Coordinates of C-alpha atoms in Angstrom, one line a residue:
Chain A
M24 CA 300.8 3.2 -108.1
K25 CA 301.5 6.5 -109.6
I26 CA 298.3 7.9 -108.1
I27 CA 299.6 6.8 -104.7
A28 CA 302.9 8.4 -105.1
I29 CA 301.3 11.7 -105.7
A30 CA 298.8 11.2 -103.0
V31 CA 301.5 10.3 -100.5
N32 CA 303.6 13.3 -101.5
T33 CA 300.5 15.7 -101.2
F34 CA 299.9 14.4 -97.7
R35 CA 303.7 14.8 -96.9
E36 CA 303.5 18.4 -98.1
A37 CA 300.4 19.1 -95.9
V38 CA 301.8 17.5 -92.9
R39 CA 305.2 19.4 -93.3
D40 CA 303.0 22.7 -93.5
K41 CA 302.8 24.7 -90.2
I42 CA 299.2 26.0 -90.9
L43 CA 297.8 22.6 -90.4
Y44 CA 299.1 22.5 -86.9
S45 CA 298.0 25.8 -85.9
L46 CA 294.4 25.1 -87.1
L47 CA 294.4 21.9 -85.2
F48 CA 295.7 23.4 -82.1
F49 CA 293.0 25.9 -82.1
A50 CA 290.4 23.4 -82.8
L51 CA 291.5 21.5 -79.7
V52 CA 291.4 24.6 -77.6
M53 CA 288.0 25.5 -78.8
M54 CA 286.8 22.0 -77.8
S55 CA 288.2 22.6 -74.4
L56 CA 286.5 25.7 -74.0
S57 CA 283.2 23.9 -74.4
V58 CA 283.7 22.4 -71.1
I59 CA 283.9 25.7 -69.4
L60 CA 281.0 26.9 -71.3
G61 CA 279.0 23.9 -70.4
N62 CA 279.7 24.5 -66.6
L63 CA 277.6 27.8 -67.0
T64 CA 274.6 25.8 -67.9
I65 CA 272.5 23.7 -65.6
G66 CA 272.4 20.1 -66.4
E67 CA 272.8 20.5 -70.1
Q68 CA 276.7 20.4 -70.0
I69 CA 277.1 17.4 -72.1
K70 CA 274.9 18.7 -74.8
I71 CA 276.9 22.0 -74.9
I72 CA 280.2 19.9 -75.4
E73 CA 278.8 17.6 -77.9
D74 CA 277.1 20.4 -80.0
F75 CA 280.4 22.6 -79.6
G76 CA 282.6 19.6 -80.4
L77 CA 280.7 18.7 -83.6
G78 CA 280.6 22.3 -84.7
T79 CA 284.4 22.5 -84.1
I80 CA 285.3 19.6 -86.1
S81 CA 283.1 20.8 -89.0
L82 CA 284.3 24.4 -89.0
F83 CA 288.0 23.7 -88.5
G84 CA 287.7 20.9 -91.1
V85 CA 286.3 23.2 -93.5
L86 CA 289.1 25.7 -92.8
I87 CA 291.7 23.0 -93.3
A88 CA 289.9 21.8 -96.4
V89 CA 290.0 25.3 -97.9
F90 CA 293.3 26.4 -96.8
V91 CA 295.2 23.3 -97.8
G92 CA 292.9 22.4 -100.7
V93 CA 292.8 25.7 -102.5
G94 CA 296.6 26.3 -102.6
L95 CA 297.3 22.7 -103.9
V96 CA 297.2 23.0 -107.6
Y97 CA 297.9 26.6 -107.7
K98 CA 301.0 26.3 -105.8
E99 CA 302.3 23.6 -108.0
I100 CA 301.7 25.8 -111.0
E101 CA 303.0 29.0 -109.3
R102 CA 306.3 27.2 -108.2
R103 CA 306.5 25.4 -111.6
T104 CA 306.8 22.1 -109.6
I105 CA 304.2 20.9 -111.9
Y106 CA 306.5 20.9 -114.8
T107 CA 308.7 18.3 -113.4
I108 CA 305.6 16.0 -112.6
L109 CA 303.6 16.5 -115.9
S110 CA 306.7 15.9 -118.0
K111 CA 306.6 12.3 -116.6
P112 CA 304.5 9.7 -118.2
I113 CA 301.5 10.5 -116.0
P114 CA 298.2 11.5 -117.3
R115 CA 296.9 14.8 -115.9
W116 CA 293.9 13.3 -114.4
V117 CA 296.1 10.8 -112.5
F118 CA 297.8 13.9 -111.1
L119 CA 294.5 15.7 -110.1
L120 CA 293.1 12.4 -108.4
G121 CA 296.3 11.8 -106.7
K122 CA 296.1 15.3 -105.3
Y123 CA 292.6 14.9 -104.1
G124 CA 293.6 11.5 -102.5
G125 CA 296.3 13.1 -100.5
L126 CA 294.0 15.8 -99.4
L127 CA 291.4 13.3 -98.2
L128 CA 294.2 11.3 -96.3
T129 CA 295.1 14.7 -94.7
L130 CA 291.6 15.4 -93.7
L131 CA 291.2 11.9 -92.3
V132 CA 294.1 12.1 -90.2
E133 CA 293.0 15.7 -89.0
V134 CA 289.4 14.7 -88.4
S135 CA 290.4 11.5 -86.5
V136 CA 292.7 13.6 -84.3
M137 CA 289.8 16.1 -83.5
A138 CA 287.3 13.2 -83.2
A139 CA 289.5 11.3 -80.6
F140 CA 289.9 14.4 -78.5
F141 CA 286.1 14.8 -78.7
V142 CA 285.4 11.2 -77.7
L143 CA 287.5 11.7 -74.7
L144 CA 285.7 14.8 -73.6
V145 CA 282.3 13.2 -74.0
L146 CA 283.5 9.9 -72.3
Y147 CA 284.9 12.0 -69.4
Y148 CA 282.1 14.4 -68.9
G149 CA 279.0 12.4 -70.1
V150 CA 277.5 9.2 -69.1
G151 CA 278.2 6.5 -71.8
F152 CA 278.7 7.2 -75.3
D153 CA 276.2 7.6 -78.1
F154 CA 277.3 6.0 -81.3
A155 CA 275.2 8.3 -83.3
L156 CA 277.9 10.9 -82.7
L157 CA 280.2 8.9 -85.0
K158 CA 277.4 9.0 -87.6
A159 CA 277.4 12.7 -87.3
I160 CA 281.2 12.8 -87.6
G161 CA 281.1 10.5 -90.8
L162 CA 278.8 12.9 -92.6
I163 CA 280.9 15.7 -91.6
Y164 CA 284.0 14.0 -93.3
L165 CA 281.9 13.5 -96.5
E166 CA 280.9 17.1 -96.4
L167 CA 284.7 18.2 -96.0
A168 CA 285.4 15.8 -99.1
L169 CA 282.7 17.5 -101.2
I170 CA 284.2 21.1 -100.1
T171 CA 287.6 19.7 -101.0
A172 CA 286.5 18.7 -104.4
V173 CA 285.1 22.2 -104.9
A174 CA 288.1 23.9 -103.7
L175 CA 290.3 21.7 -106.1
F176 CA 287.9 22.6 -109.0
F177 CA 288.4 26.5 -108.3
S178 CA 292.1 26.0 -107.8
A179 CA 292.5 24.4 -111.3
F180 CA 291.9 27.7 -112.9
T181 CA 291.9 30.8 -110.4
T182 CA 294.1 32.0 -107.8
P183 CA 294.1 30.8 -104.2
T184 CA 292.6 33.7 -102.9
L185 CA 289.6 33.7 -105.3
S186 CA 289.1 30.2 -105.0
G187 CA 289.3 30.3 -101.2
L188 CA 286.5 32.8 -101.3
F189 CA 284.6 30.7 -103.8
A190 CA 285.0 27.5 -101.7
L191 CA 283.9 29.3 -98.5
G192 CA 280.9 30.7 -100.2
I193 CA 279.9 27.5 -101.5
F194 CA 280.1 26.2 -98.1
V195 CA 277.8 28.9 -96.5
I196 CA 275.4 29.0 -99.5
G197 CA 275.3 25.1 -99.4
H198 CA 273.8 25.2 -96.0
L199 CA 271.3 27.7 -97.0
S200 CA 270.3 26.3 -100.3
S201 CA 267.3 24.3 -99.0
D202 CA 265.9 27.8 -98.1
L203 CA 266.4 28.7 -101.7
K204 CA 264.3 25.9 -102.8
I205 CA 261.5 26.8 -100.4
F206 CA 261.9 30.4 -101.6
G207 CA 261.5 29.3 -105.2
Q208 CA 258.5 27.2 -104.4
G209 CA 256.7 30.1 -103.0
A210 CA 257.5 32.6 -105.9
Q211 CA 254.7 33.3 -108.4
D212 CA 257.2 34.5 -111.1
P213 CA 258.1 31.3 -113.3
F214 CA 261.6 32.9 -113.9
I215 CA 262.5 33.2 -110.3
S216 CA 261.2 29.8 -109.5
G217 CA 263.2 28.4 -112.4
L218 CA 266.4 30.3 -111.4
T219 CA 266.2 29.2 -107.7
S220 CA 265.5 25.7 -108.5
F221 CA 268.6 25.8 -111.1
L222 CA 270.8 27.1 -108.3
Y223 CA 269.4 24.6 -105.9
Y224 CA 270.5 21.7 -108.2
L225 CA 273.7 23.2 -109.3
L226 CA 274.9 24.1 -105.6
P227 CA 275.5 21.3 -103.1
N228 CA 272.9 21.0 -100.5
L229 CA 275.2 20.6 -97.4
E230 CA 272.3 20.4 -94.9
N231 CA 272.1 16.7 -96.3
F232 CA 275.3 16.1 -94.2
N233 CA 274.0 18.0 -91.1
I234 CA 272.7 15.7 -88.5
K235 CA 274.5 17.5 -85.6
G236 CA 271.2 18.9 -84.0
Q237 CA 269.4 15.6 -84.0
V238 CA 272.3 13.7 -82.8
V239 CA 272.9 16.1 -79.8
H240 CA 269.3 16.0 -78.8
G241 CA 269.0 12.2 -79.0
I242 CA 266.7 12.3 -82.1
P243 CA 267.3 9.0 -84.1
V244 CA 268.7 9.4 -87.5
P245 CA 267.6 6.4 -89.8
W246 CA 270.2 4.7 -91.7
E247 CA 268.1 5.3 -94.9
F248 CA 269.0 9.2 -94.6
I249 CA 272.7 8.6 -94.1
G250 CA 272.8 6.2 -97.2
W251 CA 271.0 8.9 -99.4
S252 CA 273.2 11.7 -98.1
T253 CA 276.2 9.4 -98.8
L254 CA 275.1 8.6 -102.4
Y255 CA 274.3 12.2 -102.9
G256 CA 277.7 13.4 -101.8
L257 CA 279.5 10.7 -103.8
L258 CA 277.7 11.7 -106.9
Y259 CA 278.4 15.4 -106.3
I260 CA 282.1 14.7 -105.8
T261 CA 282.3 12.6 -108.8
G262 CA 280.7 15.4 -111.0
T263 CA 282.8 18.0 -109.6
L264 CA 286.2 16.1 -110.1
L265 CA 285.0 15.2 -113.8
L266 CA 284.6 18.9 -114.4
T267 CA 287.9 19.6 -112.8
V268 CA 289.6 17.1 -115.1
L269 CA 288.0 18.6 -118.1
V270 CA 289.3 22.0 -117.3
F271 CA 292.6 20.8 -116.3
Q272 CA 293.2 18.5 -119.4
R273 CA 293.0 21.6 -121.6
R274 CA 295.2 23.8 -119.7
D275 CA 298.5 25.3 -120.9
F276 CA 301.4 25.6 -118.5
R277 CA 303.7 28.5 -119.8
Chain B
M26 CA 313.2 6.5 -136.4
S27 CA 314.0 9.9 -135.3
A28 CA 314.1 10.8 -131.8
I29 CA 312.1 14.1 -132.2
Q30 CA 309.9 15.2 -135.1
V31 CA 308.5 18.8 -135.1
E32 CA 306.0 19.2 -138.0
N33 CA 304.7 22.6 -138.7
F34 CA 304.3 23.5 -135.1
S35 CA 302.8 26.7 -134.3
K36 CA 301.6 27.9 -130.9
E37 CA 299.4 30.9 -130.3
F38 CA 298.8 32.4 -126.9
R39 CA 295.9 34.7 -125.9
V40 CA 297.3 37.5 -123.7
G41 CA 296.0 40.2 -121.4
F42 CA 292.3 41.1 -120.9
Q43 CA 291.5 41.3 -124.5
M44 CA 292.8 38.1 -125.3
R45 CA 295.1 39.5 -127.9
R46 CA 296.7 36.9 -130.2
L47 CA 300.4 36.3 -129.7
M48 CA 302.2 33.9 -132.0
A49 CA 305.1 32.4 -129.9
V50 CA 306.1 29.9 -132.5
K51 CA 305.4 29.9 -136.2
D52 CA 305.3 26.9 -138.4
L53 CA 308.4 25.3 -136.9
S54 CA 309.7 22.1 -138.4
F55 CA 312.8 20.1 -137.6
T56 CA 313.9 16.5 -136.6
V57 CA 316.5 15.3 -134.1
E58 CA 318.1 12.1 -135.0
E59 CA 318.7 9.4 -132.6
G60 CA 322.3 9.7 -130.7
E61 CA 323.0 13.5 -131.7
I62 CA 323.3 16.3 -129.5
F63 CA 321.0 19.1 -130.8
G64 CA 321.4 22.8 -129.6
F65 CA 318.6 25.0 -129.6
I66 CA 319.6 28.7 -129.5
G67 CA 317.8 32.0 -129.9
P68 CA 317.4 35.3 -127.9
N69 CA 315.0 35.5 -125.0
G70 CA 311.2 35.1 -126.0
A71 CA 312.2 33.3 -129.3
G72 CA 309.9 30.3 -128.4
K73 CA 312.5 28.0 -127.3
T74 CA 311.0 27.3 -124.2
T75 CA 307.6 27.1 -125.7
T76 CA 308.7 24.5 -128.1
L77 CA 310.4 22.4 -125.4
K78 CA 307.3 22.6 -123.2
A79 CA 305.2 21.3 -126.1
L80 CA 307.6 18.4 -126.6
V81 CA 307.1 17.3 -123.0
G82 CA 303.2 17.9 -123.1
L83 CA 303.0 20.9 -121.0
L84 CA 301.4 22.8 -123.8
S85 CA 299.4 21.8 -126.6
P86 CA 300.2 22.8 -130.2
T87 CA 297.8 25.4 -131.7
R88 CA 298.7 23.8 -135.1
G89 CA 301.2 21.1 -136.2
R90 CA 302.3 17.8 -134.8
L91 CA 305.1 16.9 -132.4
L92 CA 306.5 13.1 -132.2
I93 CA 308.9 11.6 -129.8
F94 CA 310.1 8.3 -131.1
D95 CA 307.2 8.2 -133.5
R96 CA 304.7 8.6 -130.6
D97 CA 302.5 11.8 -130.3
V98 CA 303.4 13.9 -127.4
R99 CA 299.8 14.0 -126.3
Q100 CA 300.1 10.4 -125.1
A101 CA 301.4 10.3 -121.6
A102 CA 303.3 7.1 -122.7
S103 CA 305.6 9.1 -125.0
R104 CA 307.3 10.3 -122.0
Q105 CA 308.3 7.0 -120.7
T106 CA 311.8 7.2 -122.1
L107 CA 312.1 10.8 -121.9
G108 CA 314.1 13.0 -119.3
F109 CA 313.1 16.7 -119.0
L110 CA 314.9 19.5 -117.0
P111 CA 312.7 22.7 -116.9
E112 CA 314.4 26.2 -117.0
E113 CA 315.1 27.4 -113.6
P114 CA 313.8 24.3 -111.9
Y115 CA 311.7 24.5 -108.8
F116 CA 311.2 21.6 -106.9
Y117 CA 309.3 20.7 -103.7
R118 CA 311.0 22.6 -101.1
Y119 CA 310.0 20.4 -98.3
L120 CA 311.4 17.1 -99.8
K121 CA 314.9 16.0 -99.3
G122 CA 317.1 15.5 -102.3
R123 CA 316.8 11.6 -102.1
E124 CA 313.2 11.7 -101.5
F125 CA 312.7 13.8 -104.5
L126 CA 314.4 11.5 -106.8
D127 CA 312.7 8.6 -105.5
F128 CA 309.3 10.4 -105.8
C129 CA 310.3 11.0 -109.5
G130 CA 311.4 7.5 -110.0
Q131 CA 307.9 6.3 -109.0
F132 CA 306.3 7.9 -112.1
F133 CA 308.2 5.5 -114.3
G134 CA 307.1 2.5 -112.5
L135 CA 310.5 1.5 -111.5
P136 CA 310.7 -1.1 -108.9
F137 CA 312.0 -0.2 -105.5
P138 CA 315.5 -1.8 -105.6
F139 CA 316.2 -0.6 -109.1
R140 CA 315.3 2.8 -108.0
R141 CA 317.5 2.9 -105.0
R142 CA 320.4 1.9 -106.9
R143 CA 319.7 4.4 -109.6
I144 CA 319.3 7.3 -107.2
E145 CA 322.8 6.6 -105.8
E146 CA 324.2 6.5 -109.4
M147 CA 322.6 9.8 -110.2
L148 CA 323.8 11.3 -107.0
D149 CA 327.2 10.3 -107.9
L150 CA 326.9 11.6 -111.5
V151 CA 325.8 15.0 -110.3
G152 CA 328.1 15.2 -107.2
M153 CA 325.2 15.7 -104.8
K154 CA 326.0 12.8 -102.4
E155 CA 326.8 15.0 -99.5
A156 CA 323.6 17.2 -99.8
A157 CA 321.1 14.2 -100.6
D158 CA 319.6 14.5 -97.0
L159 CA 319.0 18.2 -97.0
P160 CA 315.6 19.5 -97.7
L161 CA 315.5 21.3 -101.2
R162 CA 314.8 24.7 -99.9
K163 CA 318.4 24.7 -98.4
Y164 CA 319.9 24.2 -102.0
S165 CA 321.6 26.8 -103.8
K166 CA 320.8 27.4 -107.4
G167 CA 323.6 25.3 -108.8
M168 CA 322.6 22.4 -106.5
L169 CA 319.0 22.7 -107.7
Q170 CA 320.1 22.6 -111.3
R171 CA 322.1 19.4 -110.6
I172 CA 319.3 17.7 -108.7
G173 CA 317.2 18.7 -111.5
L174 CA 319.6 16.9 -114.0
A175 CA 319.6 13.8 -111.7
Q176 CA 315.8 13.6 -111.9
A177 CA 315.7 14.1 -115.6
L178 CA 318.1 11.0 -115.8
I179 CA 316.3 8.9 -113.2
N180 CA 314.6 6.5 -115.7
D181 CA 317.7 6.1 -117.8
P182 CA 315.8 8.0 -120.6
N183 CA 316.8 7.6 -124.5
L184 CA 316.0 11.2 -125.1
V185 CA 317.0 13.9 -122.7
I186 CA 315.4 17.5 -123.2
L187 CA 317.2 20.3 -121.1
D188 CA 316.0 23.8 -121.0
E189 CA 319.0 26.2 -120.2
P190 CA 320.9 23.5 -118.2
M191 CA 324.0 25.8 -117.9
S192 CA 322.2 28.8 -116.8
G193 CA 323.1 29.9 -113.0
L194 CA 326.1 27.7 -113.1
D195 CA 329.8 28.6 -112.6
P196 CA 332.3 27.5 -115.2
V197 CA 333.3 24.4 -113.1
G198 CA 329.6 23.5 -113.0
R199 CA 329.1 24.3 -116.7
S200 CA 331.8 22.0 -117.9
Q201 CA 330.5 19.1 -115.6
I202 CA 327.0 19.4 -117.4
R203 CA 328.9 19.4 -120.7
R204 CA 330.6 16.4 -119.7
I205 CA 327.5 14.6 -118.5
I206 CA 325.9 15.4 -121.8
L207 CA 328.9 14.1 -123.7
Q208 CA 328.7 11.0 -121.7
L209 CA 325.0 10.5 -122.7
K210 CA 325.9 10.7 -126.2
E211 CA 328.6 8.2 -125.8
Q212 CA 325.9 5.9 -124.3
G213 CA 323.8 6.4 -127.5
K214 CA 321.4 8.8 -125.9
T215 CA 319.8 11.7 -127.7
V216 CA 320.1 15.1 -126.1
L217 CA 318.3 18.3 -127.0
F218 CA 319.0 21.5 -125.0
S219 CA 318.5 25.1 -125.2
S220 CA 321.0 27.6 -124.2
H221 CA 322.2 31.3 -124.2
I222 CA 325.8 30.4 -123.7
L223 CA 326.9 30.0 -127.2
S224 CA 330.4 28.7 -126.3
D225 CA 328.8 25.7 -124.7
V226 CA 326.6 24.9 -127.6
E227 CA 329.6 25.4 -130.0
M228 CA 331.8 23.0 -128.0
I229 CA 329.5 20.0 -127.9
C230 CA 326.4 20.1 -130.3
D231 CA 326.4 18.0 -133.5
R232 CA 323.7 20.4 -135.0
V233 CA 322.2 23.4 -134.0
A234 CA 318.9 25.3 -134.6
L235 CA 318.6 28.9 -134.3
I236 CA 315.3 30.5 -133.8
V237 CA 314.2 34.1 -133.9
R238 CA 310.9 35.4 -133.0
G239 CA 309.3 32.0 -133.3
E240 CA 310.7 31.2 -136.7
L241 CA 313.5 28.9 -137.7
R242 CA 316.4 30.8 -139.1
Q243 CA 319.4 28.5 -139.4
L244 CA 319.5 24.6 -139.0
G245 CA 322.3 22.3 -139.4
A246 CA 326.0 21.5 -138.2
L247 CA 327.7 24.5 -136.9
S248 CA 330.3 24.4 -139.8
S249 CA 327.4 24.7 -142.4
F250 CA 325.8 27.8 -140.5
T251 CA 327.8 30.3 -142.6
P252 CA 328.2 28.9 -146.2
G253 CA 329.2 31.5 -148.5
Q254 CA 330.0 33.9 -145.9
T255 CA 333.4 35.9 -146.2
R256 CA 335.6 34.7 -143.7
R257 CA 338.2 36.7 -142.0
I258 CA 341.7 35.8 -142.4
E259 CA 344.6 36.7 -139.9
I260 CA 347.9 37.2 -141.1
A261 CA 350.8 37.3 -138.6
A262 CA 354.1 38.6 -139.9
D263 CA 357.3 40.4 -138.4
R264 CA 360.1 42.6 -139.8
V265 CA 357.6 44.8 -141.4
D266 CA 356.9 48.3 -140.7
V267 CA 353.4 49.1 -139.4
E268 CA 353.1 52.4 -141.1
R269 CA 354.1 51.2 -144.4
M270 CA 351.4 48.5 -144.3
R271 CA 348.8 50.9 -143.2
Q272 CA 349.7 53.1 -146.1
A273 CA 349.3 50.2 -148.3
G274 CA 345.7 50.0 -147.1
F275 CA 346.1 47.0 -144.7
P276 CA 345.0 47.7 -141.2
A277 CA 347.5 46.3 -139.0
V278 CA 348.2 46.1 -135.2
E279 CA 351.4 45.3 -133.3
R280 CA 351.3 42.9 -130.6
D281 CA 354.3 41.0 -128.8
G282 CA 356.6 42.1 -131.5
A283 CA 354.6 40.7 -134.3
L284 CA 352.2 42.5 -136.8
F285 CA 348.7 41.2 -137.1
I286 CA 346.7 42.0 -140.4
Q287 CA 343.0 41.2 -140.8
V288 CA 341.9 40.8 -144.2
E289 CA 338.2 39.9 -145.5
S290 CA 338.9 38.0 -148.7
E291 CA 341.2 35.5 -150.3
D292 CA 342.1 38.3 -152.8
S293 CA 343.3 40.9 -150.2
R294 CA 345.1 38.1 -148.3
D295 CA 347.3 37.5 -151.3
R296 CA 347.8 41.3 -151.7
A297 CA 348.8 41.5 -148.2
I298 CA 351.1 38.6 -148.3
A299 CA 352.8 40.2 -151.4
E300 CA 353.2 43.4 -149.6
V301 CA 354.8 41.9 -146.6
L302 CA 357.1 39.9 -148.7
A303 CA 357.9 43.1 -150.9
Q304 CA 359.1 44.8 -147.7
K305 CA 361.3 41.7 -146.9
G306 CA 359.2 40.7 -144.0
R307 CA 358.5 37.3 -142.9
I308 CA 355.1 35.5 -142.8
L309 CA 354.6 33.8 -139.5
S310 CA 351.1 32.4 -140.0
V311 CA 347.9 32.7 -142.1
V312 CA 344.9 31.7 -140.1
P313 CA 341.4 31.7 -141.7
Q314 CA 338.8 32.7 -138.9
R315 CA 335.4 31.0 -138.9
E316 CA 332.6 33.2 -138.2
S317 CA 331.8 32.6 -134.6
L318 CA 328.3 31.4 -133.4
E319 CA 328.0 34.7 -131.6
E320 CA 328.6 36.6 -134.8
V321 CA 326.1 34.6 -136.6
F322 CA 323.7 35.1 -133.6
A323 CA 324.1 38.8 -133.7
R324 CA 323.6 39.0 -137.5
E325 CA 320.5 36.9 -137.5
I326 CA 318.6 38.6 -134.6
R327 CA 319.3 42.0 -136.1

């Protein structure tokens, strides 16, 4: 009940914020541009639209997750609105999870709007509709949920600028982390291979959520892969949120 | 059962890059009994806000223990019957007054019909009915203070903690807040508030704690604040000559055709009266003047 009140309020805050609409607007513009780009290629127009569309959902989703997610807790502390909330009979973890829930709700609406537009484009220009596209969007959403958890973690103890940079950094590294593992396996030095595998397991492997290439090119993605990715995502999110709660629980608000 | 028990509360902050230690509050102990209005005074940076924040769970004590109605403040449940107004409150700018109160009410698990009724009562109490549907970003400082008081009372708390509730308000606003605090006392509630405005404290508080640099200096009813202190006594007289009184060693001023003589002790009072009578003057009044809170304050922080 209290968790829902906070989630709804967070959603309301995000929805009344103008940044969200401008990002959403540009996302839709990007997707429309893919139609023009697709015209320049021969016979591959629908693939360009699909590839571009999924990429846009992922990229703008991350921007929204980071921009909105990062300021979230920090703004509450900075504007001292948190004093009013935490002096009510509400445990701090409820506050954090409520915030996270509100963000997930915001992202769900955002991704749905972008996805709806995307589906319309594909239906209009393509022949039929491949349901694997929805699998790809589902995994993108999971990835966004993970990035949001990471952003929330940083925003529980640093400034928005820093946590924004960290969260974006984790997003980029997360897509390269499988290279890190391969690099480590090839290294002779046990220290380097130890370090790289440590980093590999510490940082999220976001390639687990990236099936855009396969889907666009019609390569089937087994449900088993999606299942494992989902499990991985949920575990990583749970771990990150636990850590965030631990940090937040001990914090003084002065 | 006391409303508030503070036992040997100390709070240490780490400041700056080198994490230098700063003792904000040192070994503070006091209790607030049920049904009283308790004033918390002290200069800026004395540790008032730190103590209040620890009481509502925003800060954890470095040492010591804080209880609200016998419950440790580290339990969220201790805040079920508590209302808190932070200093210079900032609220969600994008919420409307009514939405904000509803939002606050939800944290106490108040059912919707009760909440709706209570919101209207609170808006009436603080005189914010007209502005209830404006977003909070359009509110003036005084309006924010009032809506802040309304949210602090939304759960009909037994204990109300207010951090500088009168700051930023005009005299009318201040007297309204005083009236509300007195009303709360009539309803049997306990009120703890901090203030810089000593006259407000003097007017309504049953007991007062004065803290300076994190330490408790004075505690008790205001009348007990200055035991043993020499009180000033003002004697008003007429039909006497100012110059002759001054020559006799009594500093005197003339105002509205009467003569006012200030003396510091009962002994000099008697001598001044004798001098006036010796001059065939007339005594109009003899008024002992209690040391004002302001004077105690000034003496203590020196």
